[in-house]
XYZ file of C-alpha atoms in Angstrom:
605
model
C -22.915 -25.754 -73.570
C -19.419 -25.605 -75.177
C -16.650 -23.337 -73.851
C -17.400 -20.822 -76.605
C -20.760 -20.104 -75.006
C -22.493 -20.523 -78.379
C -24.605 -23.477 -79.469
C -27.056 -24.185 -82.286
C -30.078 -26.458 -82.401
C -33.240 -26.994 -84.442
C -36.832 -27.382 -83.356
C -39.237 -29.346 -85.563
C -42.976 -28.603 -85.464
C -45.966 -29.904 -87.416
C -46.761 -27.744 -90.432
C -49.042 -24.780 -89.707
C -52.176 -24.220 -91.813
C -51.667 -21.823 -94.725
C -54.196 -19.429 -93.225
C -51.983 -18.759 -90.180
C -50.412 -15.292 -90.321
C -48.397 -15.403 -87.104
C -47.690 -17.685 -84.153
C -46.336 -17.562 -80.603
C -43.563 -19.833 -79.328
C -43.895 -20.502 -75.591
C -41.458 -22.971 -74.013
C -43.451 -23.416 -70.810
C -45.547 -21.452 -68.368
C -42.795 -20.355 -65.974
C -41.331 -16.967 -65.179
C -37.938 -17.523 -66.821
C -39.010 -19.601 -69.844
C -38.734 -18.542 -73.475
C -41.838 -16.725 -74.677
C -41.588 -15.361 -78.215
C -44.788 -13.672 -79.294
C -45.992 -12.560 -82.705
C -43.628 -14.437 -85.026
C -44.914 -13.138 -88.364
C -45.211 -15.396 -91.408
C -45.903 -12.371 -93.647
C -42.753 -10.368 -93.065
C -42.664 -7.256 -90.935
C -45.918 -5.341 -90.760
C -46.201 -1.614 -90.005
C -46.981 -0.544 -86.453
C -50.265 1.250 -85.945
C -49.526 4.633 -84.348
C -52.437 6.489 -82.684
C -53.585 9.543 -84.624
C -52.951 12.001 -81.784
C -49.281 10.972 -81.794
C -48.922 10.912 -85.597
C -50.355 14.410 -85.909
C -48.448 15.855 -82.929
C -45.983 18.552 -83.909
C -42.528 18.026 -82.441
C -40.623 21.288 -82.429
C -37.043 22.115 -81.595
C -35.954 20.696 -78.209
C -36.372 23.187 -75.448
C -33.520 24.272 -73.194
C -32.842 22.193 -70.111
C -34.495 23.498 -66.943
C -32.486 24.875 -64.054
C -30.922 22.027 -62.048
C -32.957 22.599 -58.902
C -33.711 20.015 -56.222
C -37.236 20.783 -55.102
C -39.255 17.611 -55.709
C -42.624 17.003 -57.295
C -44.783 14.441 -59.062
C -44.440 13.430 -62.707
C -47.199 11.771 -64.711
C -46.469 9.606 -67.745
C -49.524 8.796 -69.870
C -48.464 6.038 -72.224
C -49.419 3.270 -74.583
C -47.554 0.087 -75.524
C -48.161 -0.318 -79.253
C -49.022 -3.862 -80.494
C -49.516 -4.967 -76.867
C -51.415 -8.135 -75.950
C -52.587 -8.777 -72.343
C -50.965 -12.215 -72.192
C -47.506 -10.740 -72.823
C -47.090 -10.269 -69.044
C -44.361 -7.663 -69.531
C -44.564 -6.195 -66.008
C -43.291 -2.721 -66.981
C -41.978 -0.375 -64.333
C -40.206 2.938 -63.974
C -36.780 3.023 -62.331
C -36.462 6.399 -60.633
C -33.229 7.860 -59.202
C -33.398 8.665 -55.491
C -30.752 11.303 -54.875
C -30.933 11.112 -51.085
C -30.394 7.338 -50.945
C -27.919 6.838 -53.787
C -30.208 4.231 -55.293
C -33.329 3.733 -57.387
C -37.006 3.397 -56.582
C -39.090 0.999 -58.675
C -42.598 2.087 -59.623
C -44.688 -0.761 -61.140
C -46.957 0.131 -64.078
C -50.438 -1.318 -64.501
C -51.179 -1.800 -68.207
C -54.749 -1.910 -69.484
C -55.862 -4.485 -72.054
C -55.392 -1.985 -74.899
C -51.790 -1.282 -73.823
C -52.537 2.091 -72.236
C -51.220 3.099 -68.825
C -50.862 6.084 -66.508
C -48.047 6.288 -63.987
C -47.483 9.027 -61.403
C -44.351 9.095 -59.280
C -42.129 11.539 -57.406
C -38.765 12.843 -58.613
C -36.352 15.092 -56.746
C -35.608 17.201 -59.822
C -35.774 17.201 -63.583
C -34.027 13.961 -64.485
C -33.842 10.915 -66.701
C -35.885 7.915 -65.576
C -35.846 4.424 -67.074
C -38.916 2.672 -68.418
C -38.149 -1.046 -68.000
C -40.259 -3.545 -69.940
C -40.095 -7.329 -69.618
C -38.982 -9.774 -66.939
C -36.445 -12.318 -68.198
C -35.002 -10.115 -70.972
C -35.495 -6.588 -69.714
C -35.720 -3.834 -72.291
C -34.982 -0.300 -71.157
C -35.441 3.186 -72.552
C -34.668 6.469 -70.816
C -37.113 9.367 -70.644
C -36.527 12.943 -69.489
C -39.149 14.217 -67.045
C -39.729 17.346 -64.940
C -41.594 17.742 -61.631
C -45.155 18.920 -62.132
C -45.279 17.929 -65.828
C -47.127 15.260 -67.814
C -45.351 13.371 -70.585
C -47.296 11.450 -73.252
C -45.456 8.501 -74.798
C -46.423 5.691 -77.188
C -43.804 2.910 -77.075
C -43.208 0.908 -80.267
C -42.917 -2.596 -78.764
C -41.875 -4.332 -82.017
C -39.039 -1.834 -82.543
C -37.957 -1.973 -78.896
C -37.847 -5.755 -79.149
C -35.896 -5.656 -82.435
C -33.244 -3.380 -80.930
C -32.794 -5.769 -78.009
C -32.688 -8.873 -80.207
C -29.409 -10.726 -80.669
C -30.311 -11.851 -84.196
C -32.331 -8.872 -85.478
C -30.664 -5.832 -83.956
C -29.091 -4.959 -87.331
C -32.304 -5.573 -89.291
C -34.246 -2.626 -90.815
C -36.066 -0.451 -88.299
C -39.725 -1.093 -87.546
C -40.446 2.585 -87.060
C -39.662 5.166 -84.427
C -38.862 3.735 -80.988
C -41.266 6.005 -79.149
C -43.741 8.714 -80.151
C -44.220 11.709 -77.870
C -46.477 14.682 -77.413
C -46.867 17.393 -74.816
C -44.208 19.216 -72.818
C -40.673 17.795 -73.156
C -41.799 15.815 -76.217
C -39.049 17.283 -78.393
C -36.182 16.501 -76.061
C -37.444 12.950 -75.495
C -37.919 12.456 -79.213
C -34.312 13.487 -79.847
C -32.995 11.374 -76.958
C -34.652 8.165 -78.144
C -33.774 8.862 -81.791
C -30.203 10.135 -81.530
C -28.673 8.639 -78.407
C -28.457 5.112 -79.914
C -26.578 6.517 -82.942
C -23.910 8.419 -80.970
C -20.509 6.877 -80.057
C -20.258 5.043 -76.734
C -17.519 4.058 -74.320
C -16.047 0.640 -75.251
C -17.391 -2.561 -73.735
C -17.593 -6.293 -74.405
C -14.981 -8.922 -75.167
C -13.030 -6.807 -77.663
C -12.618 -4.104 -75.024
C -11.464 -6.681 -72.474
C -8.811 -8.018 -74.844
C -7.539 -4.491 -75.518
C -7.030 -3.606 -71.834
C -5.695 -7.016 -70.705
C -2.271 -6.575 -69.089
C -2.450 -2.780 -68.885
C -1.027 -0.876 -65.929
C -3.272 1.600 -64.094
C -1.604 4.479 -65.946
C -2.154 2.813 -69.329
C -5.766 1.964 -68.523
C -6.480 5.516 -67.396
C -4.936 6.961 -70.582
C -6.942 4.498 -72.701
C -10.287 5.402 -71.088
C -9.653 9.148 -71.199
C -8.597 8.972 -74.850
C -11.836 7.160 -75.737
C -13.871 9.698 -73.742
C -12.120 12.663 -75.428
C -12.824 11.217 -78.872
C -16.509 10.908 -78.008
C -16.562 14.457 -76.623
C -15.061 15.822 -79.834
C -17.510 13.911 -82.025
C -20.532 14.999 -79.998
C -19.380 18.610 -79.639
C -18.865 18.894 -83.394
C -22.257 17.389 -84.298
C -24.242 20.441 -85.385
C -27.474 18.432 -85.680
C -27.708 17.930 -81.910
C -29.553 20.382 -79.702
C -27.626 21.853 -76.787
C -29.990 20.145 -74.360
C -29.350 16.655 -75.727
C -25.644 17.345 -76.140
C -25.407 18.230 -72.440
C -27.402 15.179 -71.338
C -25.402 12.805 -73.500
C -21.978 14.173 -72.531
C -22.856 14.038 -68.832
C -23.867 10.387 -69.287
C -20.593 9.631 -71.066
C -18.459 11.421 -68.466
C -20.155 9.566 -65.626
C -19.714 6.301 -67.525
C -15.999 7.012 -67.985
C -15.557 7.857 -64.290
C -17.324 4.614 -63.399
C -14.945 2.647 -65.639
C -11.903 4.354 -64.073
C -13.240 3.736 -60.575
C -13.652 0.046 -61.483
C -9.953 -0.239 -62.337
C -9.142 -3.497 -60.576
C -12.296 -5.498 -61.423
C -11.993 -4.374 -65.056
C -8.326 -5.375 -65.391
C -8.948 -8.659 -63.565
C -11.888 -9.493 -65.839
C -9.692 -8.672 -68.835
C -7.043 -11.190 -67.705
C -9.725 -13.823 -67.187
C -11.012 -13.179 -70.719
C -7.573 -13.311 -72.340
C -5.715 -15.879 -70.257
C -8.624 -18.118 -69.100
C -7.432 -17.964 -65.491
C -9.390 -17.934 -62.233
C -10.711 -14.775 -60.605
C -8.368 -15.311 -57.623
C -5.276 -15.530 -59.873
C -6.363 -12.575 -61.997
C -7.060 -10.359 -58.995
C -3.743 -11.334 -57.361
C -1.903 -10.104 -60.475
C -3.882 -6.866 -60.627
C -3.483 -6.172 -56.910
C 0.321 -6.002 -57.195
C 0.058 -2.876 -59.394
C -1.755 -0.315 -57.266
C -2.515 3.217 -58.507
C -1.182 6.222 -56.602
C -3.093 9.356 -55.674
C -2.246 11.039 -58.995
C -4.288 8.389 -60.845
C -7.479 10.048 -59.644
C -6.945 13.479 -61.193
C -9.556 12.416 -63.765
C -12.056 13.632 -61.175
C -10.791 17.131 -61.990
C -10.448 16.443 -65.736
C -14.052 15.218 -65.810
C -15.652 17.460 -63.147
C -19.155 16.143 -63.743
C -19.530 14.685 -60.228
C -19.742 18.197 -58.779
C -21.692 19.716 -61.684
C -25.296 20.593 -60.699
C -26.501 19.407 -64.126
C -25.346 15.895 -63.266
C -28.656 15.421 -61.441
C -30.246 15.092 -64.908
C -28.454 11.724 -65.347
C -30.070 8.482 -64.238
C -26.854 6.995 -62.842
C -25.702 10.050 -60.866
C -26.920 8.959 -57.389
C -25.033 5.674 -57.625
C -21.973 7.396 -59.108
C -21.842 9.560 -55.975
C -22.452 6.640 -53.613
C -19.816 4.357 -55.168
C -17.198 7.112 -55.455
C -16.559 6.595 -51.732
C -14.840 3.304 -52.630
C -12.077 4.342 -55.036
C -9.483 1.693 -56.026
C -6.615 2.832 -53.805
C -4.916 1.138 -50.879
C -4.256 3.663 -48.085
C -2.291 0.979 -46.222
C 0.457 1.036 -48.882
C 0.353 -2.653 -49.588
C -0.383 -4.046 -46.145
C -2.579 -7.108 -46.177
C -5.901 -7.251 -44.345
C -4.239 -9.610 -41.857
C -1.425 -7.140 -41.116
C -3.917 -4.317 -40.605
C -5.896 -6.465 -38.187
C -2.706 -7.182 -36.256
C -1.817 -3.490 -36.106
C -5.288 -2.624 -34.827
C -4.405 -4.110 -31.438
C -7.904 -5.585 -31.216
C -7.301 -9.259 -31.984
C -7.179 -12.122 -29.520
C -3.738 -13.467 -28.639
C -4.689 -16.928 -29.945
C -5.319 -15.499 -33.413
C -2.004 -13.603 -33.708
C 0.079 -16.557 -35.035
C -2.599 -17.379 -37.616
C -2.773 -13.753 -38.795
C 1.035 -13.584 -39.006
C 1.064 -16.757 -41.083
C -1.645 -15.555 -43.467
C 0.048 -12.173 -43.801
C 3.270 -13.855 -44.963
C 1.401 -16.229 -47.294
C -0.549 -13.437 -48.954
C 2.619 -11.407 -49.524
C 4.050 -14.414 -51.353
C 0.779 -14.897 -53.296
C 0.403 -18.333 -51.747
C -3.046 -19.915 -51.718
C -4.820 -19.403 -48.396
C -7.291 -21.561 -46.584
C -10.236 -19.495 -47.823
C -12.679 -20.858 -45.287
C -10.422 -20.094 -42.327
C -9.650 -16.613 -43.677
C -13.337 -15.954 -44.152
C -14.048 -17.055 -40.600
C -11.440 -14.633 -39.270
C -13.056 -11.843 -41.289
C -16.445 -12.701 -39.801
C -14.983 -12.747 -36.289
C -13.385 -9.305 -36.641
C -16.091 -7.717 -38.770
C -16.393 -4.670 -36.486
C -12.631 -4.042 -36.562
C -12.603 -4.381 -40.347
C -15.478 -1.894 -40.500
C -13.386 0.597 -38.497
C -10.514 0.090 -40.952
C -12.909 0.588 -43.868
C -14.227 3.836 -42.351
C -10.670 5.109 -41.933
C -9.945 4.262 -45.589
C -13.033 6.159 -46.712
C -11.944 9.205 -44.730
C -8.521 9.009 -46.378
C -10.133 8.868 -49.833
C -12.387 11.835 -49.072
C -9.644 14.044 -47.602
C -6.741 13.127 -49.908
C -8.402 12.424 -53.250
C -11.963 13.636 -53.620
C -11.743 17.023 -51.895
C -8.506 18.143 -53.629
C -9.974 17.222 -57.032
C -13.516 18.514 -56.468
C -13.694 22.129 -55.288
C -12.080 21.439 -51.914
C -15.180 19.869 -50.430
C -17.843 22.306 -51.588
C -20.710 21.740 -54.025
C -23.626 19.450 -54.848
C -21.537 16.266 -54.669
C -20.630 16.880 -51.024
C -24.211 17.839 -50.183
C -25.311 14.456 -51.500
C -22.600 12.587 -49.599
C -23.859 14.073 -46.341
C -27.459 13.227 -47.170
C -26.592 9.651 -48.179
C -24.709 9.116 -44.913
C -27.812 9.895 -42.855
C -30.141 8.012 -45.209
C -27.887 4.964 -44.906
C -28.206 5.062 -41.137
C -31.999 5.033 -41.413
C -31.903 2.195 -43.947
C -29.985 0.206 -41.326
C -32.945 0.710 -38.952
C -31.057 3.155 -36.741
C -33.221 6.185 -35.834
C -31.621 9.605 -35.547
C -30.051 10.722 -32.290
C -30.517 14.325 -31.163
C -27.145 15.251 -32.672
C -28.192 13.592 -35.956
C -31.382 15.657 -36.000
C -29.445 18.872 -35.451
C -26.995 18.008 -38.244
C -29.824 17.148 -40.643
C -31.545 20.472 -39.953
C -28.340 22.216 -41.073
C -28.375 20.572 -44.531
C -28.788 23.449 -46.963
C -31.334 21.853 -49.345
C -34.837 21.848 -47.770
C -36.059 18.947 -49.919
C -33.394 16.653 -48.451
C -34.107 17.831 -44.913
C -37.789 16.994 -45.385
C -37.005 13.594 -46.926
C -34.672 12.579 -44.100
C -37.094 13.748 -41.423
C -39.928 11.834 -43.141
C -37.743 8.712 -43.282
C -36.812 9.033 -39.614
C -40.426 9.558 -38.543
C -41.548 6.584 -40.618
C -38.808 4.436 -39.105
C -39.945 5.354 -35.597
C -43.516 4.418 -36.531
C -42.293 1.136 -38.044
C -40.323 0.283 -34.913
C -43.388 0.891 -32.727
C -45.594 -1.144 -35.069
C -43.027 -3.928 -35.092
C -43.399 -4.280 -31.325
C -47.028 -5.295 -31.897
C -46.399 -7.668 -34.798
C -46.677 -11.417 -34.639
C -45.581 -14.113 -37.041
C -41.960 -14.083 -35.948
C -40.258 -15.681 -32.977
C -36.960 -14.711 -31.365
C -35.159 -17.803 -30.114
C -32.268 -18.121 -27.675
C -29.621 -20.765 -28.220
C -28.945 -21.220 -24.530
C -26.010 -23.094 -23.021
C -25.032 -25.591 -25.670
C -21.770 -26.803 -27.198
C -20.878 -25.819 -30.744
C -21.180 -29.442 -31.807
C -24.800 -29.541 -30.612
C -25.636 -25.976 -31.716
C -27.383 -26.633 -35.016
C -29.251 -29.689 -33.717
C -30.551 -27.691 -30.766
C -31.919 -25.024 -33.128
C -33.729 -27.380 -35.503
C -34.612 -30.458 -33.428
C -37.982 -29.115 -32.261
C -39.092 -28.834 -35.910
C -38.598 -32.523 -36.720
C -41.517 -33.778 -38.806
C -41.585 -30.552 -40.807
C -39.575 -29.307 -43.776
C -37.179 -26.547 -42.655
C -35.702 -23.787 -44.807
C -32.646 -22.449 -42.960
C -31.599 -18.986 -44.176
C -28.106 -17.790 -43.176
C -28.260 -14.026 -43.659
C -27.095 -10.605 -42.442
C -28.886 -7.296 -41.934
C -26.385 -5.495 -44.202
C -26.747 -8.024 -47.042
C -28.765 -6.490 -49.899
C -29.204 -9.810 -51.783
C -30.489 -11.411 -48.544
C -33.172 -8.778 -48.143
C -34.088 -8.856 -51.829
C -34.493 -12.649 -51.736
C -36.732 -12.404 -48.658
C -38.914 -9.901 -50.495
C -39.143 -12.149 -53.560
C -40.105 -15.167 -51.413
C -43.010 -13.423 -49.670
C -45.632 -14.536 -52.258
C -44.163 -18.054 -52.165
C -44.507 -18.230 -48.380
C -48.147 -17.176 -48.685
C -48.791 -19.828 -51.365
C -47.215 -22.530 -49.183
C -48.748 -21.421 -45.880
C -50.770 -24.656 -45.586
C -47.647 -26.814 -45.947
C -45.588 -28.046 -43.006
C -42.671 -25.701 -43.671
C -40.639 -23.812 -41.065
C -38.609 -20.760 -42.101
C -35.607 -20.447 -39.798
C -33.300 -17.411 -40.033
C -29.790 -17.353 -38.572
C -27.742 -14.141 -38.317
C -24.452 -13.447 -36.566
C -23.027 -10.699 -34.376
C -21.930 -8.801 -37.471
C -25.622 -7.926 -37.855
C -25.988 -5.041 -35.354
C -28.408 -6.069 -32.613
C -30.580 -2.968 -32.821
C -30.855 -3.227 -36.590
C -31.620 -6.958 -36.358
C -34.313 -6.444 -33.710
C -35.983 -3.739 -35.797
C -35.902 -5.757 -39.034
C -37.075 -9.214 -38.054
C -40.738 -8.381 -37.235
C -41.267 -8.118 -40.990
C -39.494 -11.442 -41.598
C -41.952 -14.104 -40.527
C -40.347 -17.208 -39.137
C -38.013 -18.442 -36.397
C -34.986 -16.237 -35.653
C -31.613 -16.786 -34.035
C -28.743 -14.330 -33.604
C -25.634 -16.310 -32.731
C -22.249 -15.230 -31.396
C -19.246 -14.710 -33.652
C -17.723 -17.971 -32.463
C -20.947 -19.861 -33.146
C -21.286 -18.285 -36.586
C -17.704 -19.316 -37.418
C -18.429 -22.874 -36.290
C -21.594 -23.068 -38.422
C -19.724 -21.546 -41.382
C -17.091 -24.274 -41.131
C -19.599 -27.049 -40.550
C -21.709 -26.173 -43.594
C -19.006 -24.559 -45.779
C -20.876 -21.262 -45.884
C -19.068 -19.145 -48.469
C -21.210 -16.061 -48.095
C -24.698 -14.810 -47.421
C -27.345 -15.625 -48.284
C -26.840 -19.372 -47.934
C -29.811 -21.744 -47.687
C -30.017 -25.244 -46.237
C -33.185 -27.314 -46.701
C -33.929 -30.057 -44.171
C -36.334 -32.882 -44.868
C -38.937 -34.051 -42.357
C -36.388 -36.307 -40.675
C -34.026 -33.383 -40.103
C -31.503 -34.508 -42.731
C -29.896 -32.000 -45.108
C -31.626 -32.386 -48.464
C -30.297 -29.334 -50.314
C -27.866 -26.444 -50.002
C -27.839 -23.238 -52.061
C -25.081 -20.635 -51.981
C -26.866 -17.500 -53.105
C -30.556 -17.260 -53.880
C -31.510 -19.865 -56.533
C -34.735 -18.109 -57.541
C -38.322 -18.408 -56.333
C -39.340 -21.180 -58.730
C -36.357 -23.388 -57.824
C -36.872 -22.872 -54.098
C -40.614 -23.436 -54.270
C -40.346 -26.627 -56.349
C -37.699 -28.119 -54.047
C -39.761 -27.337 -50.940
C -42.818 -28.958 -52.492
C -40.787 -32.076 -53.295
C -39.695 -32.338 -49.675
C -43.269 -31.887 -48.428
C -44.492 -35.003 -50.239
């Protein structure tokens, strides 16, 4: 592939019979292969819309409901128009979970005629995303309310056209989605009008415009673009008030997200314009830090603490990520200096930290591996520093700009804090339980108590589970450490997984490999998992019963030695050993199920 990222090629096929009206192009039968269905040789043909949707009367969009958090089930009765069973689209709904700051994924089972019924829980009236496809995911947002049923017929040809690189500007193939029932009007307007309204800038042109900007210039640029969109949308008399509110909240949250992503955005812009490395770009951006006044956009765009923000799909993650604003409370001190000032480093590491502190101030290139090992060693101290930074951000930036610490935003922050503890497999203490009972929204109290009770059940069930083995390293030198862990598995293929309990990609990869492990259960394969002390012991012990295989939890020193020995740049990292115990493959990051499975099968031969 050339540096431009664009290439052209031609495929030559035998001539098709004249009677053929359409054909499918399928590269191969794998999950991430090209599969282009229904290539018409007769031009575009009209989509057949069911009569009950064609005759449905869509009135004026109703007013938005009250933004109440009370919970309830939503049912979507749908149909994928022009669907064929072999498409294997694997549709799902992505549902915002306010109490976690994340999304739940609800798979959809599609019948042979394209019909489906999906029922799932939402915390409030909100937008949810219907995601269709695997390799090239196509998404459309729907507005749903607890206790209601929404009927929707999705125009697959039109959805595909809109997501096509070559045909997105071609004539429309009909309405994107046809609705009936309650909330039909507002969904009809959303899917029809939202794509036509102005959006915040993105893409390469945007990157070139912001390249080299200071924080003040970047902030002014983003706010100017947002104001222009606000004016255009506010003056559009054809929009209903309901859709105007939903769209503007989406835009305001998008703008806040862009402003919060100040440093990654400006670094990416320099990479785009100057073709430099990420390290060099970030070093340039880091020298121009914003001050506290930069963040007054939280007051200018007060959507984060607006109860109607719960109608937006991205709101939970906007709240969660707002805890990590791009400001340096240390006033320019390096990570190494802050470690030194903590008073919690070993005397032997002081000269190294002093050296790296001076080098980073001079923008000199560090020994990345050694720096990473120090970070691993002092992970708990760095976590304390991070917690102090988050408290500074909350007290000095967020509270002064958002109603002095009162409102829905702060309710959600409290809830997410306790949900995060449970997600780390740490049951509530008595003081936690008392604090949770004082949360003012009953729905959240019930959710957290349900999560805690389920975690306690899981922990008890885990004590009875088999299929996993906890191993002790014992008294062994660092040089013999890895050999001592894997030597007893000689004669078998070994997949070594370096991971951490707090690593989302690690856990996601384990989930994706579960079907693969079942398919290969008759092969001589050992799954060996290595975590370090930066994975809290209680969390680790409560997680591993669901991770079948051999488990080690090594000391910080041992983890640093293994990181150096195998050049581990991050987690997850995978090392595959052949039957003789020799390293046959290394992957930094998860390479995908197909790649992993095929390589394991090769080694089993």
